[in-house]
mmCIF file of N, CA, C and O in Angstrom:
data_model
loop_
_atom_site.group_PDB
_atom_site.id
_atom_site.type_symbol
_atom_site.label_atom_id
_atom_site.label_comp_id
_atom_site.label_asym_id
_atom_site.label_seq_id
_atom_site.Cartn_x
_atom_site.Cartn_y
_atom_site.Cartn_z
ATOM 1 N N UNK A 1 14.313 59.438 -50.941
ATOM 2 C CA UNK A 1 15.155 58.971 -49.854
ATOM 3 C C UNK A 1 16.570 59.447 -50.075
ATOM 4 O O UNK A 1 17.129 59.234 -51.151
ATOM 5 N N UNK A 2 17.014 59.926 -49.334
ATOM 6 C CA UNK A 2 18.498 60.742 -49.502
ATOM 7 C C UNK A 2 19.553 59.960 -49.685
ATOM 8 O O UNK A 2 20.501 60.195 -50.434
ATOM 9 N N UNK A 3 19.294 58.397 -48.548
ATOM 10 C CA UNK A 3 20.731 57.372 -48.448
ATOM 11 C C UNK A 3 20.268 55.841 -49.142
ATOM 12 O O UNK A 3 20.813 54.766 -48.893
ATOM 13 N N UNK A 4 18.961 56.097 -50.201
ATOM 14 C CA UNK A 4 18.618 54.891 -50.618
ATOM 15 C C UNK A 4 18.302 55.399 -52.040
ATOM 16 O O UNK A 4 18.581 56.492 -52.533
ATOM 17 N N UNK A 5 17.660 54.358 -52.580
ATOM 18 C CA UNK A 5 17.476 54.600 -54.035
ATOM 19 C C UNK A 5 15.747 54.775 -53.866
ATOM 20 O O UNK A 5 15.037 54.470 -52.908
ATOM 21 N N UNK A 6 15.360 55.420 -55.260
ATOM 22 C CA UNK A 6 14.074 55.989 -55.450
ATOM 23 C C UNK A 6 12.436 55.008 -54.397
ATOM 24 O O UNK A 6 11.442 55.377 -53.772
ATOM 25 N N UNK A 7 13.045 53.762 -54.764
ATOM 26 C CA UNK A 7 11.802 52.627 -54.212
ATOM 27 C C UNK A 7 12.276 52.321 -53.079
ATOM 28 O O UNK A 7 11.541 51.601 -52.405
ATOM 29 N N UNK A 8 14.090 52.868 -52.241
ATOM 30 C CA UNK A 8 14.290 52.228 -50.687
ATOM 31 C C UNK A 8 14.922 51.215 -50.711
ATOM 32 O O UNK A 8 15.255 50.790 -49.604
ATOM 33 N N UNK A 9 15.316 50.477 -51.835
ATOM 34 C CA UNK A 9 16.528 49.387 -51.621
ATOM 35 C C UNK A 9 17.572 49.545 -52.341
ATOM 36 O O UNK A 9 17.816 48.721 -53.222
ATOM 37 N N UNK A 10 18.615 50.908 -52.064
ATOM 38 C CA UNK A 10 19.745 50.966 -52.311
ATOM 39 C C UNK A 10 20.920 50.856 -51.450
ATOM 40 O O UNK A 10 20.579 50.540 -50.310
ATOM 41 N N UNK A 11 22.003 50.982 -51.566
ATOM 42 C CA UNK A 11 22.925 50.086 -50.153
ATOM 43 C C UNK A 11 22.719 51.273 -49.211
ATOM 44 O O UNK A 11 23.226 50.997 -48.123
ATOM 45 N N UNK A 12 22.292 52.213 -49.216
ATOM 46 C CA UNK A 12 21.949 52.780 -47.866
ATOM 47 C C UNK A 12 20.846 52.867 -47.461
ATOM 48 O O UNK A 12 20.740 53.691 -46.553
ATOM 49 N N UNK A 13 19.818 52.294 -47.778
ATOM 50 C CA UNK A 13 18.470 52.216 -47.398
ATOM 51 C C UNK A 13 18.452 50.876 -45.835
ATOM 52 O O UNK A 13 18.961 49.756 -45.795
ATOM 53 N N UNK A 14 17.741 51.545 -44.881
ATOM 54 C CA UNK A 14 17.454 50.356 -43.909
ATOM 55 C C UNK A 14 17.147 49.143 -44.465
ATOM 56 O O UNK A 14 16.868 48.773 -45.605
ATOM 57 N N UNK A 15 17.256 48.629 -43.441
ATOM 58 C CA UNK A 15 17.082 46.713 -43.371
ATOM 59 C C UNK A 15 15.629 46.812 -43.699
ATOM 60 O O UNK A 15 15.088 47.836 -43.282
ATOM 61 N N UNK A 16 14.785 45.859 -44.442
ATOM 62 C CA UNK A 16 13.678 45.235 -44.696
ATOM 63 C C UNK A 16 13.837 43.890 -44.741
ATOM 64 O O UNK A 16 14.782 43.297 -45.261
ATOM 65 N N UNK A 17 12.629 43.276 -44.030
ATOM 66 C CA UNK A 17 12.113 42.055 -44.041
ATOM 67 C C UNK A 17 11.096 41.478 -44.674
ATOM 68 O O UNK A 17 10.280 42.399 -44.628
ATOM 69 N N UNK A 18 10.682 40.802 -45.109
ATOM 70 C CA UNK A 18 9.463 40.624 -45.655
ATOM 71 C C UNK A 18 9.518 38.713 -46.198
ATOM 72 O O UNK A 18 10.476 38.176 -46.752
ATOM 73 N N UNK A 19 8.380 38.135 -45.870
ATOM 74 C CA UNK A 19 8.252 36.800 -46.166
ATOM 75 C C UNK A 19 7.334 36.161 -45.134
ATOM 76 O O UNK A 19 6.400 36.802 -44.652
ATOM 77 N N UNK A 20 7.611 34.811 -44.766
ATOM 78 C CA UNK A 20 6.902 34.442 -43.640
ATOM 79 C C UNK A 20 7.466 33.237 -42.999
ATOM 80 O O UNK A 20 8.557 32.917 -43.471
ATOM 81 N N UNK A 21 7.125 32.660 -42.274
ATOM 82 C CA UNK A 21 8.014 31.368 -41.144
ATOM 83 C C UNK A 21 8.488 30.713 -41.791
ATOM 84 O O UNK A 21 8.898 29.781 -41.099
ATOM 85 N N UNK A 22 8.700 30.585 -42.638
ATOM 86 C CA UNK A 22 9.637 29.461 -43.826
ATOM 87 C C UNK A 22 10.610 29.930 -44.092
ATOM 88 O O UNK A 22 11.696 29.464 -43.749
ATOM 89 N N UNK A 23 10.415 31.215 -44.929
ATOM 90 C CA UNK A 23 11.025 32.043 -46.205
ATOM 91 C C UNK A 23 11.557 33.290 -45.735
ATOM 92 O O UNK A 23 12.037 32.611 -44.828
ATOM 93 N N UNK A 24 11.859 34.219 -45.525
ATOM 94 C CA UNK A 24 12.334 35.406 -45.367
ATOM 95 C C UNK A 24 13.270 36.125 -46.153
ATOM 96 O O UNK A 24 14.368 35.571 -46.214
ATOM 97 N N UNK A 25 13.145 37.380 -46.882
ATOM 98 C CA UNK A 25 13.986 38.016 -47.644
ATOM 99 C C UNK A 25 14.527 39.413 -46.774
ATOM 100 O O UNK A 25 13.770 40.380 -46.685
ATOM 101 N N UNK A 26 15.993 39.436 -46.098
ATOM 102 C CA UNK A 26 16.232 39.923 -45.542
ATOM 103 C C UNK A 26 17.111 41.399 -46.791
ATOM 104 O O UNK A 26 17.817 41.306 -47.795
ATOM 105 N N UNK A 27 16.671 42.347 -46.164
ATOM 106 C CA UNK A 27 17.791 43.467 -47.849
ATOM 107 C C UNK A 27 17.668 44.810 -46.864
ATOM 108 O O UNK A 27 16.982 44.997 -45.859
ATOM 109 N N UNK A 28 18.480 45.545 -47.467
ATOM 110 C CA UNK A 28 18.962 47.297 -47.113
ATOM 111 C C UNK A 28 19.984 46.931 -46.264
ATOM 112 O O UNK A 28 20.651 45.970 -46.648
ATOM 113 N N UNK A 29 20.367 47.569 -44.938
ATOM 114 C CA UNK A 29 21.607 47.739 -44.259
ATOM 115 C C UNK A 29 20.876 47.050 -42.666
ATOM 116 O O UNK A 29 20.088 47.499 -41.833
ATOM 117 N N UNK A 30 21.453 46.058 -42.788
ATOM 118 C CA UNK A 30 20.816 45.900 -41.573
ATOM 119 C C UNK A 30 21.890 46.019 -39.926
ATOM 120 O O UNK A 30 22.460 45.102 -39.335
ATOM 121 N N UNK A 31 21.837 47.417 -39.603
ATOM 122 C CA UNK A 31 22.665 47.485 -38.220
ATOM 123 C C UNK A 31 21.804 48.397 -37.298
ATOM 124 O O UNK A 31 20.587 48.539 -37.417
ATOM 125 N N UNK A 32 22.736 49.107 -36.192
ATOM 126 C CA UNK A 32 22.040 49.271 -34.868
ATOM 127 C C UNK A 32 20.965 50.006 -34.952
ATOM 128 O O UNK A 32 20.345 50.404 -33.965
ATOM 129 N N UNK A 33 20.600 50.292 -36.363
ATOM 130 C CA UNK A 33 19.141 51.362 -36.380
ATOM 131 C C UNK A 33 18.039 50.374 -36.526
ATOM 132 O O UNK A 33 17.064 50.290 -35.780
ATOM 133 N N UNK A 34 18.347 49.484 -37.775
ATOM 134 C CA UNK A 34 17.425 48.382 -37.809
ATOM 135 C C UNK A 34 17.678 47.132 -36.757
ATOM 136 O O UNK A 34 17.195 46.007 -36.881
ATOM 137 N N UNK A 35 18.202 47.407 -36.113
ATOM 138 C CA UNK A 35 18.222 45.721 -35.284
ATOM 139 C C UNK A 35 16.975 45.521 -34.508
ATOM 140 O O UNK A 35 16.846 44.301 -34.403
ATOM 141 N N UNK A 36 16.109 46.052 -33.983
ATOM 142 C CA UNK A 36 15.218 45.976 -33.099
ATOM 143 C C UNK A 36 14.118 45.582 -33.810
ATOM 144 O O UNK A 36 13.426 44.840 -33.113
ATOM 145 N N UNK A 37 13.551 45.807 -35.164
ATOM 146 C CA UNK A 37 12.612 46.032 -35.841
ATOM 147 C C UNK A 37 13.100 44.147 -36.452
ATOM 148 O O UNK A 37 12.346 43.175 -36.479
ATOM 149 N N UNK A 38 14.668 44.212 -36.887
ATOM 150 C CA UNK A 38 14.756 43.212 -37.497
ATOM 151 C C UNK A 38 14.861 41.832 -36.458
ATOM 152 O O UNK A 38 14.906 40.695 -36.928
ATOM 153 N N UNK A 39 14.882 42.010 -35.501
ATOM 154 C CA UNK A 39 15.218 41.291 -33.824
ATOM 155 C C UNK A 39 13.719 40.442 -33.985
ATOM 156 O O UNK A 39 13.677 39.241 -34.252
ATOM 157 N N UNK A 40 12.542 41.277 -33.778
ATOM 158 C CA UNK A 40 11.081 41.589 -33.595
ATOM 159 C C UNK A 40 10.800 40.483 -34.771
ATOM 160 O O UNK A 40 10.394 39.347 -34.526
ATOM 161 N N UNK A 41 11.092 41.015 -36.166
ATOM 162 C CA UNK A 41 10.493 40.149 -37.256
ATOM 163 C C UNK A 41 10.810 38.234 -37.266
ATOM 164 O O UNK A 41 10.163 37.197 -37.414
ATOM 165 N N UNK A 42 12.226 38.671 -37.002
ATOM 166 C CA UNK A 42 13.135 37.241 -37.151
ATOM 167 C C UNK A 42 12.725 36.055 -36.027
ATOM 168 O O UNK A 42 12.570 34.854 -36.250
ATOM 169 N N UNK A 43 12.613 36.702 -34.877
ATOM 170 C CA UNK A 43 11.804 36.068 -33.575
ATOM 171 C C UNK A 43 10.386 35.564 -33.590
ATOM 172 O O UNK A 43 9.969 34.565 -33.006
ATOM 173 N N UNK A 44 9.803 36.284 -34.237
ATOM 174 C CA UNK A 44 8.316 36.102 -34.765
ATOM 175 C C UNK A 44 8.146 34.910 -36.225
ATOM 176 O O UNK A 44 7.114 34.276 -36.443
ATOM 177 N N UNK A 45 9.098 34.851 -36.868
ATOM 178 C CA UNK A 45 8.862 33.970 -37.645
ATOM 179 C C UNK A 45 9.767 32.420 -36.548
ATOM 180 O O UNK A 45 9.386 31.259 -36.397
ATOM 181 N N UNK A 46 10.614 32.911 -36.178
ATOM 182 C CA UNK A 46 10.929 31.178 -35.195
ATOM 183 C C UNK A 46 10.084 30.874 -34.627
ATOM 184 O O UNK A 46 9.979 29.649 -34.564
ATOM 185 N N UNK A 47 9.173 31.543 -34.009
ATOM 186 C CA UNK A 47 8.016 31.019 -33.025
ATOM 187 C C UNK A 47 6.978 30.589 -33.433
ATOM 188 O O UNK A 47 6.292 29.739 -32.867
ATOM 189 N N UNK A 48 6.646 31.351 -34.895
ATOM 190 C CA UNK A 48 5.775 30.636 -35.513
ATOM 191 C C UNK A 48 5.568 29.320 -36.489
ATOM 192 O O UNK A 48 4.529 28.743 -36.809
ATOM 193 N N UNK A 49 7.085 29.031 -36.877
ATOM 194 C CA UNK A 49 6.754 28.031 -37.596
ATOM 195 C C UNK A 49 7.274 26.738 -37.194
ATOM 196 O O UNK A 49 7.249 26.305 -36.042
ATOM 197 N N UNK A 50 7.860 26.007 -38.449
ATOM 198 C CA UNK A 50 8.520 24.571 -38.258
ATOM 199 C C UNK A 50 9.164 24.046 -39.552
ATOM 200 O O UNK A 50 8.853 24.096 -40.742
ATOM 201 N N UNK A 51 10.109 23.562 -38.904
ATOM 202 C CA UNK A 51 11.524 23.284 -39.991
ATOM 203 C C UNK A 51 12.708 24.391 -40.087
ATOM 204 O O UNK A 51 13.127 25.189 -39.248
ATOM 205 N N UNK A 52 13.106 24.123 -41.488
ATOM 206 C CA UNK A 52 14.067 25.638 -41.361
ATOM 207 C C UNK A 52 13.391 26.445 -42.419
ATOM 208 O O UNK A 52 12.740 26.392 -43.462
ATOM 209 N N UNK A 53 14.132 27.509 -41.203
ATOM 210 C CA UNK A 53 13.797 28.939 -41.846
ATOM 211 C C UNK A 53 14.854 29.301 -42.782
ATOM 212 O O UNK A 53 15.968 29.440 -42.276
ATOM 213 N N UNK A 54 14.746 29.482 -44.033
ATOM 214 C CA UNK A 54 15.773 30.745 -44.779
ATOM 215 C C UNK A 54 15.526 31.805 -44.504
ATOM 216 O O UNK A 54 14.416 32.254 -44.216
ATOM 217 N N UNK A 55 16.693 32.444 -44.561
ATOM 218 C CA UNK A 55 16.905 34.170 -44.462
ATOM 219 C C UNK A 55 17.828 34.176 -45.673
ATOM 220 O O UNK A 55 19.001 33.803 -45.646
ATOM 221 N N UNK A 56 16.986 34.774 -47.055
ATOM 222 C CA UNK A 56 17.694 35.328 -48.445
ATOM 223 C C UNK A 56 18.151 36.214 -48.083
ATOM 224 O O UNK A 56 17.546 37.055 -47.418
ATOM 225 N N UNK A 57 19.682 36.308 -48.502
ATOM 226 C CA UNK A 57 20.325 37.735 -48.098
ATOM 227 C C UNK A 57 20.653 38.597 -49.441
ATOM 228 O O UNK A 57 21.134 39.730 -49.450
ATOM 229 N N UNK A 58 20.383 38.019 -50.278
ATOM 230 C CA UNK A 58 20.964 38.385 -51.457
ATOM 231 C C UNK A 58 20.983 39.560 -51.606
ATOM 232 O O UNK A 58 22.008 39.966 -52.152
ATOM 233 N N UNK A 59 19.883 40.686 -51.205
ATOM 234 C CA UNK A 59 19.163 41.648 -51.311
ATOM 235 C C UNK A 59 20.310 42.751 -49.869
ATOM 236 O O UNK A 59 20.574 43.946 -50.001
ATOM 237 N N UNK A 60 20.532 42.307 -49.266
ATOM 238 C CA UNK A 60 21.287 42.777 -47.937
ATOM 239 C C UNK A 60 22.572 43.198 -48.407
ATOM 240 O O UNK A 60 23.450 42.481 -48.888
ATOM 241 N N UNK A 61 22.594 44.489 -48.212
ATOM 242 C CA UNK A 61 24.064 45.489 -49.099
ATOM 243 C C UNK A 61 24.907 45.435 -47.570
ATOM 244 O O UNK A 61 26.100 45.195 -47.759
ATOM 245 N N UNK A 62 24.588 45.585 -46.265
ATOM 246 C CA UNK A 62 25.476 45.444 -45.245
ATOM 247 C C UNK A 62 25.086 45.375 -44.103
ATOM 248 O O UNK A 62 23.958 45.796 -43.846
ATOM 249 N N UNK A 63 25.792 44.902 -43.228
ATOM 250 C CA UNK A 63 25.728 44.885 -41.506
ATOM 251 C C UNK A 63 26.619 44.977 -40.925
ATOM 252 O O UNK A 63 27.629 44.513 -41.455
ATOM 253 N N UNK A 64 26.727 45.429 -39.929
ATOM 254 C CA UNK A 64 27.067 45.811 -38.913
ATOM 255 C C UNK A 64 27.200 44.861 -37.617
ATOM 256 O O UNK A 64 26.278 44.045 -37.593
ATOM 257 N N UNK A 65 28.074 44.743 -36.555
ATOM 258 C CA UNK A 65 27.906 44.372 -35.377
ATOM 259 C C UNK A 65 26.804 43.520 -34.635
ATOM 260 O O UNK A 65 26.701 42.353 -34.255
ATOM 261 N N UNK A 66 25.882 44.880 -34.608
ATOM 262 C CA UNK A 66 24.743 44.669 -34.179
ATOM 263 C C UNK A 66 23.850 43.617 -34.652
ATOM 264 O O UNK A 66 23.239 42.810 -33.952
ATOM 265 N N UNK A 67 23.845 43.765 -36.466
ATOM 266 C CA UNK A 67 23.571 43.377 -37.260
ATOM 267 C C UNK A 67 23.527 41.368 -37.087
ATOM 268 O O UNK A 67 22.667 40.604 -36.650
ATOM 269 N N UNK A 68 24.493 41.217 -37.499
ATOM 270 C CA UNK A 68 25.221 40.200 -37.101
ATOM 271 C C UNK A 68 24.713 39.444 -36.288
ATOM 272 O O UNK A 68 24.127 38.372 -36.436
ATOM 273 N N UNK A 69 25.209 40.659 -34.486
ATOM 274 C CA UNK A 69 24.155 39.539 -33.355
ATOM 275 C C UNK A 69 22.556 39.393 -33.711
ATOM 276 O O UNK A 69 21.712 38.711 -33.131
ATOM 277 N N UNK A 70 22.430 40.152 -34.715
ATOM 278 C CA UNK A 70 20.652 39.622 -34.390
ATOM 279 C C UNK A 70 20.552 38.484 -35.336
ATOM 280 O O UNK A 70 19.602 37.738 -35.096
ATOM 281 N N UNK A 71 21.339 38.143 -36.414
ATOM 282 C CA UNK A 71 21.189 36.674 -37.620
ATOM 283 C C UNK A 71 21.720 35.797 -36.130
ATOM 284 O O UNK A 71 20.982 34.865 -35.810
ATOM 285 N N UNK A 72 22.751 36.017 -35.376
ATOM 286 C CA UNK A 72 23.041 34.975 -34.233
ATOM 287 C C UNK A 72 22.349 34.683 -33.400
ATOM 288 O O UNK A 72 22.237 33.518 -33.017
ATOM 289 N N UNK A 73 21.719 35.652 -32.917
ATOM 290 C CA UNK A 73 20.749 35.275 -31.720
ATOM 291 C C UNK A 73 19.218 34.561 -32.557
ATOM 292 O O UNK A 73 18.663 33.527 -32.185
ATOM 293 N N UNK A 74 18.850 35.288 -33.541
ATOM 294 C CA UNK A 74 17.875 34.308 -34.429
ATOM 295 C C UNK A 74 18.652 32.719 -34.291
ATOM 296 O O UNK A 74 18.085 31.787 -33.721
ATOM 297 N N UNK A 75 19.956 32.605 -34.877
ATOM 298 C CA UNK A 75 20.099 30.820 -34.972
ATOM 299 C C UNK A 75 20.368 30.539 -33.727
ATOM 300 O O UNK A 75 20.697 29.353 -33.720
ATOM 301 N N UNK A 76 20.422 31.065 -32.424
ATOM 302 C CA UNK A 76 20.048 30.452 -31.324
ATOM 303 C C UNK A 76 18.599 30.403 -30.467
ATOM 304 O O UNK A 76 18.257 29.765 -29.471
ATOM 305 N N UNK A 77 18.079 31.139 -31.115
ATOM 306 C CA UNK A 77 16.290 31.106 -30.672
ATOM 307 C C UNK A 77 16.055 29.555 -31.919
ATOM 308 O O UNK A 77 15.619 28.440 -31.634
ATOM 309 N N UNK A 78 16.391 29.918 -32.865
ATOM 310 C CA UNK A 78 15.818 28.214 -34.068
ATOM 311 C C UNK A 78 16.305 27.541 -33.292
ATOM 312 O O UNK A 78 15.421 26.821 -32.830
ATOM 313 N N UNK A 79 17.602 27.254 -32.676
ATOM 314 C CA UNK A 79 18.088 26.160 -32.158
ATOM 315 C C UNK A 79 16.992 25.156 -31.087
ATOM 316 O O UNK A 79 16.542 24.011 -31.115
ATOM 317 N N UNK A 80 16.903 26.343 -30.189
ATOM 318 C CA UNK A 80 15.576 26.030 -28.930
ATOM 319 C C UNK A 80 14.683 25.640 -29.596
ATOM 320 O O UNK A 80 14.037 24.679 -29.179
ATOM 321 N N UNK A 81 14.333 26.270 -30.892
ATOM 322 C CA UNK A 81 12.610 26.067 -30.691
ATOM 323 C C UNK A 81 12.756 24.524 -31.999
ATOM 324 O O UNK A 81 11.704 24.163 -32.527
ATOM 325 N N UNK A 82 14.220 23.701 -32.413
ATOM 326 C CA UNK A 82 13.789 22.968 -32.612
ATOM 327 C C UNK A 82 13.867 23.150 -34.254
ATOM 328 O O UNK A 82 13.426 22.226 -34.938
ATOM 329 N N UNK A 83 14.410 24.303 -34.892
ATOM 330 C CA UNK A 83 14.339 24.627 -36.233
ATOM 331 C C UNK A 83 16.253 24.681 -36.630
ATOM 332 O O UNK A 83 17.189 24.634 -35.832
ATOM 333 N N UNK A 84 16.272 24.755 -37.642
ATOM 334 C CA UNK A 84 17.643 25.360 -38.512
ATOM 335 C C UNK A 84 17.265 26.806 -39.073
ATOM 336 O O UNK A 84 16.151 27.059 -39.531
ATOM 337 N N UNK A 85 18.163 27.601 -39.002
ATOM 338 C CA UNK A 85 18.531 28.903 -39.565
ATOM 339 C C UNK A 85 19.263 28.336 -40.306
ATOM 340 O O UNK A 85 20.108 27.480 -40.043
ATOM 341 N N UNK A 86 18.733 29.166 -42.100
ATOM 342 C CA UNK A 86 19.595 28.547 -43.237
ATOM 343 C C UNK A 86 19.732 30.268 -43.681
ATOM 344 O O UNK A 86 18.834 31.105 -43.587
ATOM 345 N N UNK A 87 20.962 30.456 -44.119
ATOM 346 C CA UNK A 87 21.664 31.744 -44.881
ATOM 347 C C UNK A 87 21.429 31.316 -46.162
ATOM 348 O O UNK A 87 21.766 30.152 -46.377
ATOM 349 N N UNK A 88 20.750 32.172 -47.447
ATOM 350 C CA UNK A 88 20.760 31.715 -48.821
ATOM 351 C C UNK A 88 21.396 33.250 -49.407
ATOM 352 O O UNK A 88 20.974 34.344 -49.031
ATOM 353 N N UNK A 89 22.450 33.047 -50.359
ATOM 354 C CA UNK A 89 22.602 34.134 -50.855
ATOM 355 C C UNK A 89 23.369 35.282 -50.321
ATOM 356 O O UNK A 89 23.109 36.433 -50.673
ATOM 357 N N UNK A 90 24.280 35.003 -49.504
ATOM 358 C CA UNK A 90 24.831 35.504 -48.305
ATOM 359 C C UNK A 90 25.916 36.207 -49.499
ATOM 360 O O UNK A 90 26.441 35.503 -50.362
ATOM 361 N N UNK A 91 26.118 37.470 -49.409
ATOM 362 C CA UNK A 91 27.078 38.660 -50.514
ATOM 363 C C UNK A 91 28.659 38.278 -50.266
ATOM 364 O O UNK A 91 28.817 37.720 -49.180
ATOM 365 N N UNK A 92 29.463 38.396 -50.775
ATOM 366 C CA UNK A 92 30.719 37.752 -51.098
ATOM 367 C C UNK A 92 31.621 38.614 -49.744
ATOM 368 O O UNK A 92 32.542 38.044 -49.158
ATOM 369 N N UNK A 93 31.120 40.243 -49.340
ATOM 370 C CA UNK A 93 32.063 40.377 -48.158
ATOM 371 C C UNK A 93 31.553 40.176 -46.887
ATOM 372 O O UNK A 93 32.228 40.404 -45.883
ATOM 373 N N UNK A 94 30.196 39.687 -46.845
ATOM 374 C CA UNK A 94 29.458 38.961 -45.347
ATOM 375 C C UNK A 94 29.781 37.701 -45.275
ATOM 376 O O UNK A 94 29.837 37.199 -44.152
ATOM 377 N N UNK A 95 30.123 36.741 -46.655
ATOM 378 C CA UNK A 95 31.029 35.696 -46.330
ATOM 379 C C UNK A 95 32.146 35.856 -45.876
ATOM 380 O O UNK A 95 32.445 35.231 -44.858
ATOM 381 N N UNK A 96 32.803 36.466 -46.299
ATOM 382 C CA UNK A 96 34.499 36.343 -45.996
ATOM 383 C C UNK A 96 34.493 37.295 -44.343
ATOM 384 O O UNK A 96 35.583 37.504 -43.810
ATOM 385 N N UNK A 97 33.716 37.599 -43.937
ATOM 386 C CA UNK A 97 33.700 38.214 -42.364
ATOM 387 C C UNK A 97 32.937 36.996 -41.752
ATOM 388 O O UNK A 97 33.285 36.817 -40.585
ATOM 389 N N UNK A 98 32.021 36.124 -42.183
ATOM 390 C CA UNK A 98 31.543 34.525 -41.535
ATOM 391 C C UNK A 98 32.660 33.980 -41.600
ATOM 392 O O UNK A 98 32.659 33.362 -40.536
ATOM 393 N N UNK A 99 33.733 33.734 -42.137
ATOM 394 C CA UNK A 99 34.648 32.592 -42.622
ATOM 395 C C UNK A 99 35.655 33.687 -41.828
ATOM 396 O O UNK A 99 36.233 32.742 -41.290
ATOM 397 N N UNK A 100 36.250 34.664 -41.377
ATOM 398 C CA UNK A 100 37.050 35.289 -40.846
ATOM 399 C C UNK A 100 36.613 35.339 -38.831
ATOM 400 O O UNK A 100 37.334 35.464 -37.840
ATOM 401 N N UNK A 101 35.523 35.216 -38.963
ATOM 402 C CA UNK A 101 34.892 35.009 -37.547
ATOM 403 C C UNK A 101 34.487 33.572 -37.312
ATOM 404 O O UNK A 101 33.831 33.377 -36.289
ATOM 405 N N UNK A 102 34.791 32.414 -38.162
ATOM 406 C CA UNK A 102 34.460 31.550 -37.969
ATOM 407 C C UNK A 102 32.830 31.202 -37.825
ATOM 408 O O UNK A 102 32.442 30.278 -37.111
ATOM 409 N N UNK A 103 32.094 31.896 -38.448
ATOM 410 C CA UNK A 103 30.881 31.740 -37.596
ATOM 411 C C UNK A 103 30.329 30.842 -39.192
ATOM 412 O O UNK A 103 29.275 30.208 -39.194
ATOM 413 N N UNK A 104 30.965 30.909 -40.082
ATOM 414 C CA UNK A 104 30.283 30.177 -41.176
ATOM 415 C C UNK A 104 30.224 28.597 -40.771
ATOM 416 O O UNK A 104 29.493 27.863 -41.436
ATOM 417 N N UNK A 105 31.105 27.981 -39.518
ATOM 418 C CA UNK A 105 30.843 26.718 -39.126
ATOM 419 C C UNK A 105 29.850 26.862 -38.302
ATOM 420 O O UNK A 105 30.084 25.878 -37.601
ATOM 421 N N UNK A 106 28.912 27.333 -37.841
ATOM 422 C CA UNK A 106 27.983 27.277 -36.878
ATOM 423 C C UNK A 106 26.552 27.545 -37.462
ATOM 424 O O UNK A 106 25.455 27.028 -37.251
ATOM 425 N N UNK A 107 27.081 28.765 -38.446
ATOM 426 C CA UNK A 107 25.718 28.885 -39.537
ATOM 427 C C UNK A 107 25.881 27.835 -40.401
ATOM 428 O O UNK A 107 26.956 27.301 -40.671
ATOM 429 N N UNK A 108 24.538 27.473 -40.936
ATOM 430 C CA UNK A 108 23.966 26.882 -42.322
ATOM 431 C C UNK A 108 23.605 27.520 -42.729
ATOM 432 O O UNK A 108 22.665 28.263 -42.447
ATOM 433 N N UNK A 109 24.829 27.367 -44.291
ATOM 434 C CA UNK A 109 24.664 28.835 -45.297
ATOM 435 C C UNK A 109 24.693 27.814 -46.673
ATOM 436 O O UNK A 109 25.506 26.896 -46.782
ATOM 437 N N UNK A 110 23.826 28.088 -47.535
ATOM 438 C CA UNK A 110 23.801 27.577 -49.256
ATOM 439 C C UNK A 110 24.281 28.400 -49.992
ATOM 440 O O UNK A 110 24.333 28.188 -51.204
#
């Protein structure tokens, strides 16, 4: 992989998802290339489950815009369907852009 590391999770490697309606480990770069794929996954686990969902970010080197609206529009699809969107592990400069956009009061982040 040219913009990732040997196995695909280096900070330029796309967004991956992987987990299930509970749990989710969100990692690589997640913006306007991955948003659709990551839109698709994140939607599919709100619909399927119950309670809150985590999204581990720990693994997530960056986002983008795009990025962004799709963790937002996920905690407004949980909202409807009745769940919490929980942020675990959220990287020290995706906090300080939550806490600069204010959006860290609207998310539930550990």
């Amino acid at each position: 992989m040219p913009d990732g590391t040997a196995d695909g999770t280096g900070p330029g490697a796309p967004a991956y998802i992987k987990g299930d309606c509970a749990e989710l480990t969100v990692g690589g770069r997640l913006d306007v290339r991955s948003a659709a794929d990551a839109r698709v996954a994140l939607h599919r686990a709100v619909d399927e489950g119950h309670g809150d969902l985590v999204l581990d970010l720990t693994d997530l080197h960056s986002w983008d815009a795009t990025g962004l609206g799709v963790i937002m529009g996920a905690h407004r699809r949980a909202g409807r369907a009745d769940r919490r969107l929980v942020l675990r592990g959220v990287p020290p400069q995706m906090q300080r852009l939550l806490v600069a956009t204010r959006l860290h009061r609207i998310l539930t982040i550990q």
